Amino acid sequence: MCILTWFESEKRGGGKSMKNPLDSVMGTIILGFVLTFILYLVVKGLV
Amino acid sequence: MATMELLLRWGHFLAGITWIGILYYFNFIQGQYLKAVSAEAKAEAFKHLVPQALLWFRYGALATWLFGFFLLGMQGRAGEAFLLQGENAIIGMGAWLGTLMFINVWGIIWRNQKKVLGLVQATPEEKAKAARVAFLASRTNTLLSIPMLFFMAAAGHAPASFF
């Protein structure tokens, strides 16, 4: 539950709200590709 | 032994396609549909469509995980895979991502969807919160499925790309 609320939109100092990328399908897919690349480098270092 | 491995792999594929197919249906199709239709149509969908989809979704997840775990066990590499050791780190990363997704389905998505569907008692505020949590958990699984499928495919078909 904490992890999920961690993703929730947050109000920053100036009152600007940060958009949660998981609210959009494209944001989710782009994050998925970025995470894939990061984990590829991690696993490459382990193999 | 080889035949048993093949059967476990086949079961893993069948169940996995069922699970991830319904996950993508929820995230890419159903969400947009439910936003666009009338309250009556939405209520009908929640009564007759969503529970059936969720049933196949969560048992697909369970079967996928069990087939995958027993397959790794039969190959004698479950330990090295989950400890991310050597070449087994490739399938191990896929297995860890799949395990997180499986826990997410049964521990977060299904628990909250039961409130949304009215299978357990909840106030309107609790229902709204449960719907949001289930949505974010489902989107998190969609996000995790992208690297999970990459590592599953790489372990079987292109391990050399990690050397």
mmCIF file of C-alpha atoms in Angstrom:
data_model
loop_
_atom_site.group_PDB
_atom_site.id
_atom_site.type_symbol
_atom_site.label_atom_id
_atom_site.label_comp_id
_atom_site.label_asym_id
_atom_site.label_seq_id
_atom_site.Cartn_x
_atom_site.Cartn_y
_atom_site.Cartn_z
ATOM 1 C CA MET A 1 0.000 0.000 0.000
ATOM 2 C CA CYS A 2 2.842 2.379 0.923
ATOM 3 C CA ILE A 3 4.638 1.653 -2.341
ATOM 4 C CA LEU A 4 1.493 2.470 -4.271
ATOM 5 C CA THR A 5 0.755 5.714 -2.477
ATOM 6 C CA TRP A 6 4.404 6.578 -3.122
ATOM 7 C CA PHE A 7 3.469 6.721 -6.817
ATOM 8 C CA GLU A 8 0.556 9.075 -6.157
ATOM 9 C CA SER A 9 0.620 12.657 -7.411
ATOM 10 C CA GLU A 10 2.242 14.985 -4.941
ATOM 11 C CA LYS A 11 1.956 18.712 -4.435
ATOM 12 C CA ARG A 12 5.316 20.408 -4.507
ATOM 13 C CA GLY A 13 6.335 23.635 -2.778
ATOM 14 C CA GLY A 14 4.940 25.967 -5.458
ATOM 15 C CA GLY A 15 1.584 24.158 -5.485
ATOM 16 C CA LYS A 16 2.363 22.493 -8.819
ATOM 17 C CA SER A 17 1.095 18.915 -8.917
ATOM 18 C CA MET A 18 3.290 16.155 -10.352
ATOM 19 C CA LYS A 19 1.514 13.891 -12.827
ATOM 20 C CA ASN A 20 1.747 10.182 -12.131
ATOM 21 C CA PRO A 21 3.165 8.456 -15.260
ATOM 22 C CA LEU A 22 1.154 5.323 -14.409
ATOM 23 C CA ASP A 23 -2.055 7.268 -15.147
ATOM 24 C CA SER A 24 -1.219 7.159 -18.839
ATOM 25 C CA VAL A 25 -0.756 4.029 -20.933
ATOM 26 C CA MET A 26 2.162 5.595 -22.821
ATOM 27 C CA GLY A 27 3.817 6.716 -19.584
ATOM 28 C CA THR A 28 3.567 3.152 -18.262
ATOM 29 C CA ILE A 29 5.040 1.644 -21.439
ATOM 30 C CA ILE A 30 7.912 4.160 -21.584
ATOM 31 C CA LEU A 31 8.737 3.487 -17.917
ATOM 32 C CA GLY A 32 8.683 -0.229 -18.738
ATOM 33 C CA PHE A 33 11.300 0.218 -21.476
ATOM 34 C CA VAL A 34 13.469 2.395 -19.215
ATOM 35 C CA LEU A 35 13.264 -0.195 -16.412
ATOM 36 C CA THR A 36 14.115 -2.964 -18.903
ATOM 37 C CA PHE A 37 17.294 -1.143 -19.962
ATOM 38 C CA ILE A 38 18.352 -0.499 -16.346
ATOM 39 C CA LEU A 39 17.732 -4.135 -15.333
ATOM 40 C CA TYR A 40 19.547 -5.352 -18.465
ATOM 41 C CA LEU A 41 22.661 -3.478 -17.324
ATOM 42 C CA VAL A 42 22.253 -4.859 -13.783
ATOM 43 C CA VAL A 43 21.941 -8.472 -14.974
ATOM 44 C CA LYS A 44 24.765 -8.032 -17.510
ATOM 45 C CA GLY A 45 26.951 -7.103 -14.573
ATOM 46 C CA LEU A 46 25.926 -10.267 -12.709
ATOM 47 C CA VAL A 47 26.324 -12.809 -15.509
ATOM 48 C CA MET B 1 12.081 -35.961 -17.673
ATOM 49 C CA ALA B 2 12.269 -34.055 -20.979
ATOM 50 C CA THR B 3 8.568 -34.673 -21.601
ATOM 51 C CA MET B 4 7.669 -33.425 -18.113
ATOM 52 C CA GLU B 5 9.756 -30.280 -18.691
ATOM 53 C CA LEU B 6 7.996 -29.711 -21.997
ATOM 54 C CA LEU B 7 4.575 -30.091 -20.368
ATOM 55 C CA LEU B 8 5.495 -27.664 -17.577
ATOM 56 C CA ARG B 9 6.835 -25.158 -20.124
ATOM 57 C CA TRP B 10 3.665 -25.532 -22.216
ATOM 58 C CA GLY B 11 1.486 -24.973 -19.141
ATOM 59 C CA HIS B 12 3.616 -21.948 -18.201
ATOM 60 C CA PHE B 13 3.058 -20.432 -21.665
ATOM 61 C CA LEU B 14 -0.691 -21.161 -21.758
ATOM 62 C CA ALA B 15 -1.314 -19.752 -18.291
ATOM 63 C CA GLY B 16 1.087 -16.822 -18.857
ATOM 64 C CA ILE B 17 -0.627 -15.754 -22.069
ATOM 65 C CA THR B 18 -3.998 -15.946 -20.280
ATOM 66 C CA TRP B 19 -2.703 -13.825 -17.378
ATOM 67 C CA ILE B 20 -0.784 -11.167 -19.282
ATOM 68 C CA GLY B 21 -3.386 -11.065 -22.068
ATOM 69 C CA ILE B 22 -6.108 -10.171 -19.562
ATOM 70 C CA LEU B 23 -3.744 -7.710 -17.817
ATOM 71 C CA TYR B 24 -3.253 -5.885 -21.143
ATOM 72 C CA TYR B 25 -7.005 -6.081 -21.835
ATOM 73 C CA PHE B 26 -7.696 -4.398 -18.457
ATOM 74 C CA ASN B 27 -5.094 -1.693 -19.007
ATOM 75 C CA PHE B 28 -5.363 -0.957 -22.726
ATOM 76 C CA ILE B 29 -9.036 -1.637 -23.458
ATOM 77 C CA GLN B 30 -11.433 -2.043 -20.520
ATOM 78 C CA GLY B 31 -10.348 1.089 -18.632
ATOM 79 C CA GLN B 32 -11.043 3.367 -21.614
ATOM 80 C CA TYR B 33 -14.349 1.581 -22.306
ATOM 81 C CA LEU B 34 -15.617 1.983 -18.738
ATOM 82 C CA LYS B 35 -14.752 5.699 -18.814
ATOM 83 C CA ALA B 36 -16.806 6.195 -21.987
ATOM 84 C CA VAL B 37 -20.022 4.249 -21.252
ATOM 85 C CA SER B 38 -23.129 5.141 -19.222
ATOM 86 C CA ALA B 39 -23.475 4.342 -15.514
ATOM 87 C CA GLU B 40 -25.918 1.521 -16.378
ATOM 88 C CA ALA B 41 -23.521 -0.094 -18.841
ATOM 89 C CA LYS B 42 -20.718 0.259 -16.317
ATOM 90 C CA ALA B 43 -22.816 -1.422 -13.635
ATOM 91 C CA GLU B 44 -23.644 -4.272 -16.038
ATOM 92 C CA ALA B 45 -19.957 -4.710 -16.871
ATOM 93 C CA PHE B 46 -19.059 -4.838 -13.178
ATOM 94 C CA LYS B 47 -21.766 -7.441 -12.642
ATOM 95 C CA HIS B 48 -21.211 -9.768 -15.609
ATOM 96 C CA LEU B 49 -17.866 -9.012 -17.307
ATOM 97 C CA VAL B 50 -15.281 -7.869 -14.766
ATOM 98 C CA PRO B 51 -15.737 -10.742 -12.242
ATOM 99 C CA GLN B 52 -15.253 -13.357 -14.985
ATOM 100 C CA ALA B 53 -12.172 -11.561 -16.354
ATOM 101 C CA LEU B 54 -10.738 -11.263 -12.829
ATOM 102 C CA LEU B 55 -11.311 -14.976 -12.200
ATOM 103 C CA TRP B 56 -9.271 -16.021 -15.257
ATOM 104 C CA PHE B 57 -6.741 -13.264 -14.478
ATOM 105 C CA ARG B 58 -5.911 -14.308 -10.916
ATOM 106 C CA TYR B 59 -5.953 -18.084 -11.506
ATOM 107 C CA GLY B 60 -3.905 -17.532 -14.669
ATOM 108 C CA ALA B 61 -1.357 -15.747 -12.476
ATOM 109 C CA LEU B 62 -1.339 -18.602 -9.951
ATOM 110 C CA ALA B 63 -0.944 -21.294 -12.625
ATOM 111 C CA THR B 64 1.798 -19.338 -14.421
ATOM 112 C CA TRP B 65 3.816 -18.963 -11.237
ATOM 113 C CA LEU B 66 3.386 -22.616 -10.203
ATOM 114 C CA PHE B 67 4.302 -24.012 -13.642
ATOM 115 C CA GLY B 68 7.331 -21.691 -13.814
ATOM 116 C CA PHE B 69 8.510 -22.538 -10.310
ATOM 117 C CA PHE B 70 8.224 -26.304 -10.846
ATOM 118 C CA LEU B 71 9.926 -25.985 -14.239
ATOM 119 C CA LEU B 72 12.920 -24.205 -12.671
ATOM 120 C CA GLY B 73 12.918 -26.747 -9.841
ATOM 121 C CA MET B 74 12.887 -29.695 -12.227
ATOM 122 C CA GLN B 75 15.805 -28.169 -14.135
ATOM 123 C CA GLY B 76 17.634 -27.870 -10.810
ATOM 124 C CA ARG B 77 18.245 -24.147 -11.154
ATOM 125 C CA ALA B 78 15.556 -22.524 -9.000
ATOM 126 C CA GLY B 79 18.079 -21.693 -6.255
ATOM 127 C CA GLU B 80 20.662 -20.099 -8.559
ATOM 128 C CA ALA B 81 17.927 -18.282 -10.467
ATOM 129 C CA PHE B 82 16.354 -16.671 -7.400
ATOM 130 C CA LEU B 83 19.821 -15.838 -6.035
ATOM 131 C CA LEU B 84 20.674 -14.230 -9.415
ATOM 132 C CA GLN B 85 23.829 -16.317 -9.788
ATOM 133 C CA GLY B 86 25.764 -16.702 -13.037
ATOM 134 C CA GLU B 87 23.881 -17.263 -16.266
ATOM 135 C CA ASN B 88 20.769 -18.137 -14.241
ATOM 136 C CA ALA B 89 20.554 -14.461 -13.240
ATOM 137 C CA ILE B 90 18.811 -13.854 -16.603
ATOM 138 C CA ILE B 91 15.863 -16.196 -15.952
ATOM 139 C CA GLY B 92 16.144 -15.265 -12.267
ATOM 140 C CA MET B 93 15.380 -11.602 -12.963
ATOM 141 C CA GLY B 94 12.344 -12.696 -15.014
ATOM 142 C CA ALA B 95 11.293 -15.009 -12.185
ATOM 143 C CA TRP B 96 11.629 -12.264 -9.559
ATOM 144 C CA LEU B 97 9.609 -9.808 -11.650
ATOM 145 C CA GLY B 98 6.954 -12.496 -12.257
ATOM 146 C CA THR B 99 6.865 -13.294 -8.543
ATOM 147 C CA LEU B 100 6.367 -9.620 -7.632
ATOM 148 C CA MET B 101 3.572 -9.416 -10.195
ATOM 149 C CA PHE B 102 1.950 -12.594 -8.827
ATOM 150 C CA ILE B 103 2.036 -11.221 -5.254
ATOM 151 C CA ASN B 104 0.613 -7.949 -6.576
ATOM 152 C CA VAL B 105 -2.329 -9.791 -8.204
ATOM 153 C CA TRP B 106 -3.377 -11.771 -5.141
ATOM 154 C CA GLY B 107 -2.194 -9.421 -2.381
ATOM 155 C CA ILE B 108 -3.225 -6.013 -3.734
ATOM 156 C CA ILE B 109 -5.323 -6.109 -6.928
ATOM 157 C CA TRP B 110 -7.738 -8.885 -5.942
ATOM 158 C CA ARG B 111 -8.058 -7.714 -2.324
ATOM 159 C CA ASN B 112 -9.073 -4.228 -3.482
ATOM 160 C CA GLN B 113 -11.225 -5.411 -6.397
ATOM 161 C CA LYS B 114 -13.316 -7.423 -3.923
ATOM 162 C CA LYS B 115 -14.266 -4.095 -2.289
ATOM 163 C CA VAL B 116 -14.973 -2.460 -5.667
ATOM 164 C CA LEU B 117 -17.186 -5.376 -6.768
ATOM 165 C CA GLY B 118 -19.047 -5.404 -3.453
ATOM 166 C CA LEU B 119 -17.847 -8.899 -2.481
ATOM 167 C CA VAL B 120 -16.686 -7.457 0.841
ATOM 168 C CA GLN B 121 -18.344 -4.595 2.699
ATOM 169 C CA ALA B 122 -16.896 -1.130 2.105
ATOM 170 C CA THR B 123 -18.067 2.481 2.363
ATOM 171 C CA PRO B 124 -18.200 4.552 -0.851
ATOM 172 C CA GLU B 125 -14.937 6.272 0.230
ATOM 173 C CA GLU B 126 -13.260 2.923 0.829
ATOM 174 C CA LYS B 127 -14.494 1.698 -2.552
ATOM 175 C CA ALA B 128 -13.090 4.761 -4.314
ATOM 176 C CA LYS B 129 -9.738 4.327 -2.578
ATOM 177 C CA ALA B 130 -9.696 0.584 -3.354
ATOM 178 C CA ALA B 131 -10.406 1.297 -7.040
ATOM 179 C CA ARG B 132 -7.463 3.709 -7.185
ATOM 180 C CA VAL B 133 -5.085 1.301 -5.435
ATOM 181 C CA ALA B 134 -6.170 -1.601 -7.687
ATOM 182 C CA PHE B 135 -5.687 0.612 -10.753
ATOM 183 C CA LEU B 136 -2.157 1.636 -9.728
ATOM 184 C CA ALA B 137 -1.233 -1.952 -8.858
ATOM 185 C CA SER B 138 -2.520 -3.113 -12.236
ATOM 186 C CA ARG B 139 -0.528 -0.389 -14.018
ATOM 187 C CA THR B 140 2.550 -1.385 -11.986
ATOM 188 C CA ASN B 141 2.132 -4.960 -13.234
ATOM 189 C CA THR B 142 1.823 -3.706 -16.817
ATOM 190 C CA LEU B 143 5.072 -1.777 -16.298
ATOM 191 C CA LEU B 144 6.837 -4.814 -14.758
ATOM 192 C CA SER B 145 5.577 -7.152 -17.491
ATOM 193 C CA ILE B 146 7.776 -5.370 -20.065
ATOM 194 C CA PRO B 147 11.146 -6.278 -18.463
ATOM 195 C CA MET B 148 9.719 -9.605 -17.208
ATOM 196 C CA LEU B 149 8.956 -10.757 -20.779
ATOM 197 C CA PHE B 150 12.336 -9.422 -21.951
ATOM 198 C CA PHE B 151 14.211 -11.582 -19.431
ATOM 199 C CA MET B 152 11.999 -14.641 -20.029
ATOM 200 C CA ALA B 153 12.677 -14.403 -23.781
ATOM 201 C CA ALA B 154 16.384 -13.609 -23.341
ATOM 202 C CA ALA B 155 17.023 -16.547 -20.991
ATOM 203 C CA GLY B 156 15.678 -19.070 -23.492
ATOM 204 C CA HIS B 157 16.659 -17.527 -26.795
ATOM 205 C CA ALA B 158 19.468 -14.979 -26.443
ATOM 206 C CA PRO B 159 21.560 -15.472 -23.290
ATOM 207 C CA ALA B 160 24.688 -14.570 -25.314
ATOM 208 C CA SER B 161 23.558 -10.928 -25.443
ATOM 209 C CA PHE B 162 24.453 -10.672 -21.734
ATOM 210 C CA PHE B 163 28.080 -11.763 -22.120
#
